[in-house]
Amino acid sequence: MKGFRISEKNRSDIPENILIERALLKEKLDIIKAGSPQLLRKYINHLYRNESARSVNINTAVKYAREIQAFLKGMIERNVIDKGDIIHIDAKDMEDIYSEDIQDYIDSCGSYVQHAKGGEKVIFTNSTKTLSLKQTCIKSFFTWLYKNNYVEKNETEKLRKILSGDSQSVLTLSDEEVKAVLELASTGECSVYGRCVSLSRKELENHSATRLRDIAILSMFIYHGLRISELQHLNLSSLNFEKGYFEIFRKRNKKKMMYFSRHTVAALKNYMEYERPRENIKPGSEDALFFSSLRNGRSHSRLSVEQIRKLVKKYACKVSMNSKISPHKLRATFATKSLEITGNIFTVQQILDHSSTATTQKYLKDNERAKREVSELINYE
């Protein structure tokens, strides 16, 4: 993979595919650093230098670095900073940035217009979640500058709080929709709420070759609530059918043991026996659990995150008729079902790997049955 190989002296128990992916992300981060001013390079080193010297994980570091680069470019475009390129920005330039400049930049990202080639005006909008991320990245950078005496005051403390409005209920699939998704993956057609759903003619062409794989992947999301990265990293060596568990690597290098659902065991064994390729595998991917299908004479390779996302949408969006359904929504479906069954928020918090119960709590559904009973029983006559 991209010229990387793991040294024979490696003593880490982290799977090789995760180590290689991390090295590729580190290359991206190094490219960003190369095009950044010295101050930003120091801040990026504070965020992430390697796995033993970091404040955040490598994905978060890349995300923060890109957002701050975009912000600094925005300051030059607005003539707040008088420099030809962000590479020349120094501490004095950062002192000249006021809260009004930062607020104006964040507000402008909410909605803006660009001219297309045909002359029409195209409106772009961002969600409050995206704006909150941008503000968080900028505040983190300025807080670091202030704590390290690069600036005399932290202007981001004056920023207006981004209002998200009323919290919306978490998007999940109903029990009937979950059954329909698995049936659609199994047969190519299903019925949900009296509506017939089927794969397109083009989708059916490859369906027989990937049917068991797709069922196994959907089952891992639905019955275990995995993150998409956790599923994508799974290897054959991650599975222990004899003892009934599999291992995953979660955030912060945590290796966790997950117990199989009987549905998942059946789906995985069917896939591994009848469909998982045994030859023509790309070097370095031999231990991968899930593979992409053969195309244009290429070898089988580990299924990518984007391929997994498209796979889930192919089935779940057809059933739910909602284009926003994603692997994370299947994780949310697992979370709400687990809370409904166990009633134990602490157990579900551990299964989902949430740092606090506040995150898990958003998956608690309103008790619709109780609300209906109250509306029927209450009487003032």
Coordinates of C-alpha atoms in Angstrom, one line a residue:
M1 CA 0.0 0.0 0.0
K2 CA 1.6 3.2 -1.3
G3 CA 5.1 1.8 -0.7
F4 CA 4.7 1.2 3.1
R5 CA 5.6 -2.0 4.8
I6 CA 5.7 -2.9 8.5
S7 CA 9.2 -3.6 10.0
E8 CA 9.9 -7.1 11.2
K9 CA 10.9 -5.5 14.5
N10 CA 7.4 -4.1 15.0
R11 CA 6.2 -4.8 18.6
S12 CA 2.8 -3.2 18.4
D13 CA -0.4 -5.3 18.6
I14 CA -2.2 -2.8 16.3
P15 CA -3.1 -4.5 13.0
E16 CA -0.8 -3.7 10.1
N17 CA -3.6 -2.2 8.0
I18 CA -4.3 0.4 10.7
L19 CA -0.6 1.3 11.0
I20 CA -0.3 1.8 7.3
E21 CA -3.5 3.9 7.1
R22 CA -2.1 6.0 9.9
A23 CA 1.2 6.5 8.1
L24 CA -0.7 7.7 5.0
L25 CA -2.7 10.2 7.1
K26 CA 0.6 11.4 8.6
E27 CA 1.9 12.1 5.1
K28 CA -1.2 14.2 4.4
L29 CA -0.6 16.1 7.6
D30 CA 3.1 16.7 6.7
I31 CA 2.0 18.1 3.3
I32 CA -0.4 20.6 5.1
K33 CA 2.4 21.5 7.5
A34 CA 4.8 22.2 4.6
G35 CA 2.3 24.8 3.2
S36 CA 1.7 26.4 6.6
P37 CA 3.3 29.3 8.5
Q38 CA 5.7 28.5 11.4
L39 CA 3.1 29.2 14.0
L40 CA 0.6 26.8 12.5
R41 CA 3.3 24.1 12.1
K42 CA 4.0 24.3 15.8
Y43 CA 0.3 24.1 16.6
I44 CA 0.0 21.0 14.3
N45 CA 2.9 19.4 16.2
H46 CA 1.0 20.1 19.4
L47 CA -2.0 18.4 18.0
Y48 CA -0.2 15.4 16.6
R49 CA 3.5 14.4 16.2
N50 CA 3.0 10.7 16.5
E51 CA 0.8 8.3 18.4
S52 CA 2.8 8.6 21.6
A53 CA 2.9 12.4 21.4
R54 CA -0.5 13.8 20.4
S55 CA -3.5 15.8 21.8
V56 CA -6.0 14.4 19.3
N57 CA -6.1 11.5 16.8
I58 CA -4.6 11.9 13.4
N59 CA -7.9 12.3 11.6
T60 CA -8.9 15.2 13.9
A61 CA -5.4 16.8 13.5
V62 CA -5.8 16.8 9.6
K63 CA -9.3 18.3 9.9
Y64 CA -8.2 21.1 12.3
A65 CA -5.1 21.9 10.2
R66 CA -7.2 22.3 7.0
E67 CA -9.8 24.5 8.7
I68 CA -7.2 26.8 10.1
Q69 CA -5.4 27.0 6.8
A70 CA -8.7 28.0 5.2
F71 CA -9.3 30.6 7.9
L72 CA -5.9 32.2 7.4
K73 CA -6.4 32.4 3.7
G74 CA -9.7 34.0 4.4
M75 CA -8.0 36.7 6.6
I76 CA -5.7 37.5 3.6
E77 CA -8.6 37.7 1.1
R78 CA -10.4 40.1 3.5
N79 CA -7.2 42.2 3.8
V80 CA -7.2 41.6 7.6
I81 CA -3.7 40.3 7.2
D82 CA -1.4 42.1 4.7
K83 CA 0.6 39.1 3.4
G84 CA 0.8 37.6 -0.1
D85 CA 0.7 34.0 1.2
I86 CA -0.2 32.3 4.5
I87 CA 3.3 30.9 4.7
H88 CA 4.6 34.3 5.7
I89 CA 2.0 34.9 8.6
D90 CA 3.6 35.5 12.0
A91 CA 2.6 36.3 15.6
K92 CA 2.2 40.0 14.8
D93 CA -0.3 39.3 12.1
M94 CA -2.3 37.1 14.5
E95 CA -2.4 40.1 17.0
D96 CA -4.0 42.2 14.3
I97 CA -7.0 39.8 14.0
Y98 CA -10.0 40.9 16.1
S99 CA -13.1 39.0 17.2
E100 CA -15.2 41.0 14.6
D101 CA -12.9 39.6 11.8
I102 CA -13.3 36.1 13.1
Q103 CA -17.0 36.4 13.5
D104 CA -17.4 37.8 10.0
Y105 CA -15.5 34.9 8.5
I106 CA -17.6 32.3 10.4
D107 CA -20.8 34.0 9.5
S108 CA -19.9 34.2 5.8
C109 CA -19.4 30.5 5.7
G110 CA -23.0 29.9 6.7
S111 CA -24.3 31.0 3.3
Y112 CA -22.6 32.4 0.3
V113 CA -23.0 32.9 -3.5
Q114 CA -20.6 31.9 -6.3
H115 CA -20.9 32.6 -10.0
A116 CA -21.0 29.5 -12.2
K117 CA -19.5 29.4 -15.7
G118 CA -22.9 30.0 -17.3
G119 CA -23.3 33.2 -15.4
E120 CA -25.9 32.0 -12.9
K121 CA -25.5 32.6 -9.2
V122 CA -25.2 29.4 -7.1
I123 CA -26.1 29.5 -3.4
F124 CA -24.0 27.4 -1.0
T125 CA -25.0 26.8 2.6
N126 CA -23.5 25.0 5.5
S127 CA -25.2 23.4 8.5
T128 CA -24.8 24.7 12.1
K129 CA -22.8 21.6 12.8
T130 CA -20.2 22.6 10.1
L131 CA -20.1 26.1 11.4
S132 CA -19.5 24.9 14.9
L133 CA -16.6 22.8 13.7
K134 CA -15.0 25.8 12.0
Q135 CA -15.5 27.9 15.2
T136 CA -14.1 25.1 17.4
C137 CA -11.0 24.7 15.2
I138 CA -10.3 28.5 15.2
K139 CA -10.9 28.8 19.0
S140 CA -8.6 25.9 19.7
F141 CA -5.8 27.6 17.6
F142 CA -6.2 31.0 19.3
T143 CA -6.4 29.4 22.8
W144 CA -3.1 27.7 22.0
L145 CA -1.5 31.0 20.8
Y146 CA -2.7 32.8 23.9
K147 CA -1.5 30.1 26.3
N148 CA 1.9 30.0 24.6
N149 CA 2.3 33.8 24.7
Y150 CA 2.2 34.4 21.0
V151 CA -0.8 36.8 21.4
E152 CA -1.7 39.0 24.4
K153 CA -5.4 38.2 24.3
N154 CA -7.7 35.5 23.1
E155 CA -10.2 37.2 20.7
T156 CA -12.2 34.0 20.2
E157 CA -13.6 34.3 23.8
K158 CA -15.8 37.1 22.4
L159 CA -17.3 35.0 19.6
R160 CA -21.1 34.6 19.5
K161 CA -22.4 31.2 20.4
I162 CA -23.7 29.3 17.3
L163 CA -27.3 28.5 17.9
S164 CA -28.4 25.1 16.7
G165 CA -32.1 25.5 17.3
D166 CA -34.2 22.8 18.8
S167 CA -32.4 19.5 19.0
Q168 CA -33.8 17.2 16.4
S169 CA -34.6 13.5 17.1
V170 CA -31.9 11.1 16.0
L171 CA -32.5 9.6 12.6
T172 CA -32.8 5.8 12.8
L173 CA -34.5 2.9 11.0
S174 CA -37.6 1.3 12.5
D175 CA -37.7 -2.5 13.2
E176 CA -39.6 -3.1 10.0
E177 CA -37.1 -1.1 7.9
V178 CA -34.2 -3.0 9.4
K179 CA -35.8 -6.3 8.4
A180 CA -36.5 -4.9 4.9
V181 CA -32.9 -3.7 4.5
L182 CA -31.6 -7.2 5.2
E183 CA -34.2 -8.8 2.9
L184 CA -33.3 -6.4 0.1
A185 CA -29.7 -7.3 0.4
S186 CA -30.6 -11.0 0.5
T187 CA -33.0 -11.2 -2.4
G188 CA -32.8 -7.9 -4.3
E189 CA -36.4 -7.0 -3.4
C190 CA -38.5 -6.5 -0.3
S191 CA -41.8 -5.0 1.0
V192 CA -42.0 -2.3 3.6
Y193 CA -45.1 -0.5 4.8
G194 CA -47.0 -2.1 1.9
R195 CA -44.5 -0.7 -0.6
C196 CA -42.5 -2.9 -2.9
V197 CA -38.8 -2.0 -3.1
S198 CA -36.2 -3.6 -5.5
L199 CA -32.7 -3.1 -6.8
S200 CA -32.3 -1.5 -10.2
R201 CA -31.4 -3.7 -13.2
K202 CA -27.8 -2.4 -13.0
E203 CA -27.5 -3.1 -9.3
L204 CA -28.8 -6.6 -9.8
E205 CA -26.0 -7.4 -12.3
N206 CA -23.4 -7.6 -9.5
H207 CA -25.8 -8.5 -6.7
S208 CA -25.3 -12.3 -6.8
A209 CA -21.5 -11.8 -6.6
T210 CA -21.6 -9.6 -3.5
R211 CA -24.9 -10.6 -1.8
L212 CA -23.4 -12.5 1.2
R213 CA -20.7 -9.8 1.7
D214 CA -23.3 -7.1 1.8
I215 CA -25.5 -9.0 4.3
A216 CA -22.5 -9.6 6.6
I217 CA -21.5 -5.9 6.5
L218 CA -25.1 -4.7 7.2
S219 CA -25.4 -7.2 10.0
M220 CA -22.2 -5.9 11.6
F221 CA -23.6 -2.4 11.7
I222 CA -27.1 -3.4 12.7
Y223 CA -26.3 -5.9 15.5
H224 CA -23.1 -4.3 16.8
G225 CA -23.3 -0.6 16.2
L226 CA -19.7 -0.3 14.8
R227 CA -18.2 2.9 13.5
I228 CA -17.5 2.7 9.7
S229 CA -13.7 2.9 10.4
E230 CA -14.0 0.0 12.8
L231 CA -15.7 -2.2 10.3
Q232 CA -13.4 -1.2 7.5
H233 CA -10.3 -2.2 9.6
L234 CA -11.7 -5.7 10.4
N235 CA -9.4 -8.6 9.5
L236 CA -9.8 -12.4 9.5
S237 CA -7.5 -12.4 12.5
S238 CA -10.0 -10.1 14.3
L239 CA -12.5 -13.0 14.5
N240 CA -12.7 -15.7 17.1
F241 CA -15.7 -17.8 16.4
E242 CA -14.8 -20.5 19.0
K243 CA -14.9 -18.1 21.9
G244 CA -17.7 -16.0 20.3
Y245 CA -16.1 -12.6 20.0
F246 CA -14.2 -10.3 17.6
E247 CA -11.7 -7.6 18.3
I248 CA -11.8 -4.0 17.1
F249 CA -9.5 -1.0 17.6
R250 CA -11.4 2.1 18.7
K251 CA -10.4 5.7 19.2
R252 CA -7.3 6.4 21.3
N253 CA -5.8 3.0 20.3
K254 CA -8.2 1.0 22.5
K255 CA -8.5 -2.6 21.6
K256 CA -12.0 -3.9 22.5
M257 CA -13.6 -7.3 22.5
M258 CA -17.2 -7.4 21.0
Y259 CA -19.4 -10.4 21.4
F260 CA -21.0 -11.9 18.3
S261 CA -24.7 -11.8 17.6
R262 CA -25.9 -15.2 16.3
H263 CA -27.3 -13.4 13.3
T264 CA -23.8 -11.9 12.6
V265 CA -22.1 -15.3 13.0
A266 CA -24.3 -16.9 10.4
A267 CA -23.9 -14.0 8.0
L268 CA -20.1 -14.0 8.4
K269 CA -19.7 -17.7 8.0
N270 CA -21.8 -17.8 4.9
Y271 CA -19.7 -15.0 3.4
M272 CA -16.4 -16.5 4.3
E273 CA -17.3 -20.0 3.0
Y274 CA -19.0 -19.1 -0.2
E275 CA -18.0 -15.6 -1.3
R276 CA -14.8 -14.2 0.3
P277 CA -12.0 -14.4 -2.4
R278 CA -9.1 -16.8 -1.8
E279 CA -6.9 -15.8 -4.7
N280 CA -6.0 -12.8 -6.8
I281 CA -5.7 -10.6 -3.6
K282 CA -3.7 -7.4 -3.6
P283 CA -0.5 -7.8 -1.7
G284 CA -0.9 -6.4 1.9
S285 CA -4.7 -7.1 1.9
E286 CA -4.5 -10.9 2.5
D287 CA -5.9 -10.6 6.1
A288 CA -8.7 -8.1 5.1
L289 CA -12.2 -9.4 6.0
F290 CA -14.2 -7.5 3.4
F291 CA -13.1 -7.0 -0.2
S292 CA -14.2 -4.9 -3.2
S293 CA -15.4 -6.8 -6.2
L294 CA -13.1 -7.4 -9.2
R295 CA -13.1 -4.7 -11.8
N296 CA -11.0 -3.9 -14.9
G297 CA -8.7 -6.9 -14.1
R298 CA -7.6 -5.5 -10.8
S299 CA -6.9 -7.7 -7.8
H300 CA -9.2 -7.8 -4.8
S301 CA -8.4 -5.1 -2.2
R302 CA -9.8 -4.1 1.1
L303 CA -13.1 -2.4 0.8
S304 CA -12.7 1.4 1.3
V305 CA -14.7 3.6 3.7
E306 CA -16.4 5.3 0.7
Q307 CA -17.3 1.9 -0.8
I308 CA -18.9 0.8 2.5
R309 CA -20.8 4.0 2.7
K310 CA -22.2 3.6 -0.8
L311 CA -23.1 0.0 -0.1
V312 CA -25.1 0.9 3.0
K313 CA -26.9 3.7 1.1
K314 CA -27.8 1.4 -1.8
Y315 CA -30.0 -0.7 0.5
A316 CA -31.0 1.6 3.4
C317 CA -31.9 4.7 1.4
K318 CA -34.2 2.7 -0.9
V319 CA -36.0 1.2 2.1
S320 CA -36.3 4.3 4.2
M321 CA -36.7 6.7 1.2
N322 CA -34.4 9.0 3.1
S323 CA -31.1 10.0 1.4
K324 CA -29.5 10.9 4.8
I325 CA -29.3 7.3 6.0
S326 CA -25.7 6.3 6.4
P327 CA -23.6 3.8 8.3
H328 CA -23.7 6.1 11.3
K329 CA -27.5 6.0 11.2
L330 CA -27.3 2.2 11.5
R331 CA -25.1 2.7 14.5
A332 CA -27.8 5.1 15.9
T333 CA -30.4 2.4 15.2
F334 CA -28.4 -0.1 17.2
A335 CA -28.0 2.5 20.0
T336 CA -31.7 3.2 20.3
K337 CA -32.7 -0.5 20.2
S338 CA -30.1 -1.3 22.8
L339 CA -31.4 1.3 25.2
E340 CA -34.9 0.2 24.5
I341 CA -34.0 -3.5 25.4
T342 CA -31.6 -2.9 28.3
G343 CA -32.8 0.3 29.8
N344 CA -29.2 0.7 31.0
I345 CA -27.5 3.8 29.6
F346 CA -24.1 2.9 31.2
T347 CA -23.9 -0.5 29.4
V348 CA -24.8 1.0 26.1
Q349 CA -22.3 3.8 26.7
Q350 CA -19.5 1.2 27.0
I351 CA -20.7 -0.8 23.9
L352 CA -20.7 2.4 21.8
D353 CA -17.4 3.7 23.2
H354 CA -18.8 7.1 24.3
S355 CA -16.7 9.2 26.6
S356 CA -19.8 10.2 28.6
T357 CA -23.4 9.3 29.0
A358 CA -24.4 12.7 27.7
T359 CA -23.5 11.5 24.2
T360 CA -25.4 8.2 24.7
Q361 CA -28.5 10.0 26.1
K362 CA -29.4 11.6 22.7
Y363 CA -30.3 8.1 21.5
L364 CA -33.1 7.8 24.2
K365 CA -36.4 7.8 22.4
D366 CA -39.5 9.4 23.7
N367 CA -41.9 7.0 25.3
E368 CA -44.5 7.3 22.6
R369 CA -46.8 4.7 24.2
A370 CA -46.8 6.5 27.5
K371 CA -47.5 9.8 25.8
R372 CA -50.4 8.3 23.9
E373 CA -51.9 6.7 27.1
V374 CA -51.7 10.1 28.9
S375 CA -53.5 11.9 26.1
E376 CA -56.3 9.2 26.2
L377 CA -56.7 9.0 30.0
I378 CA -56.5 12.7 31.0
N379 CA -60.0 14.2 31.6
Y380 CA -61.1 17.5 33.1
E381 CA -64.8 16.9 33.0

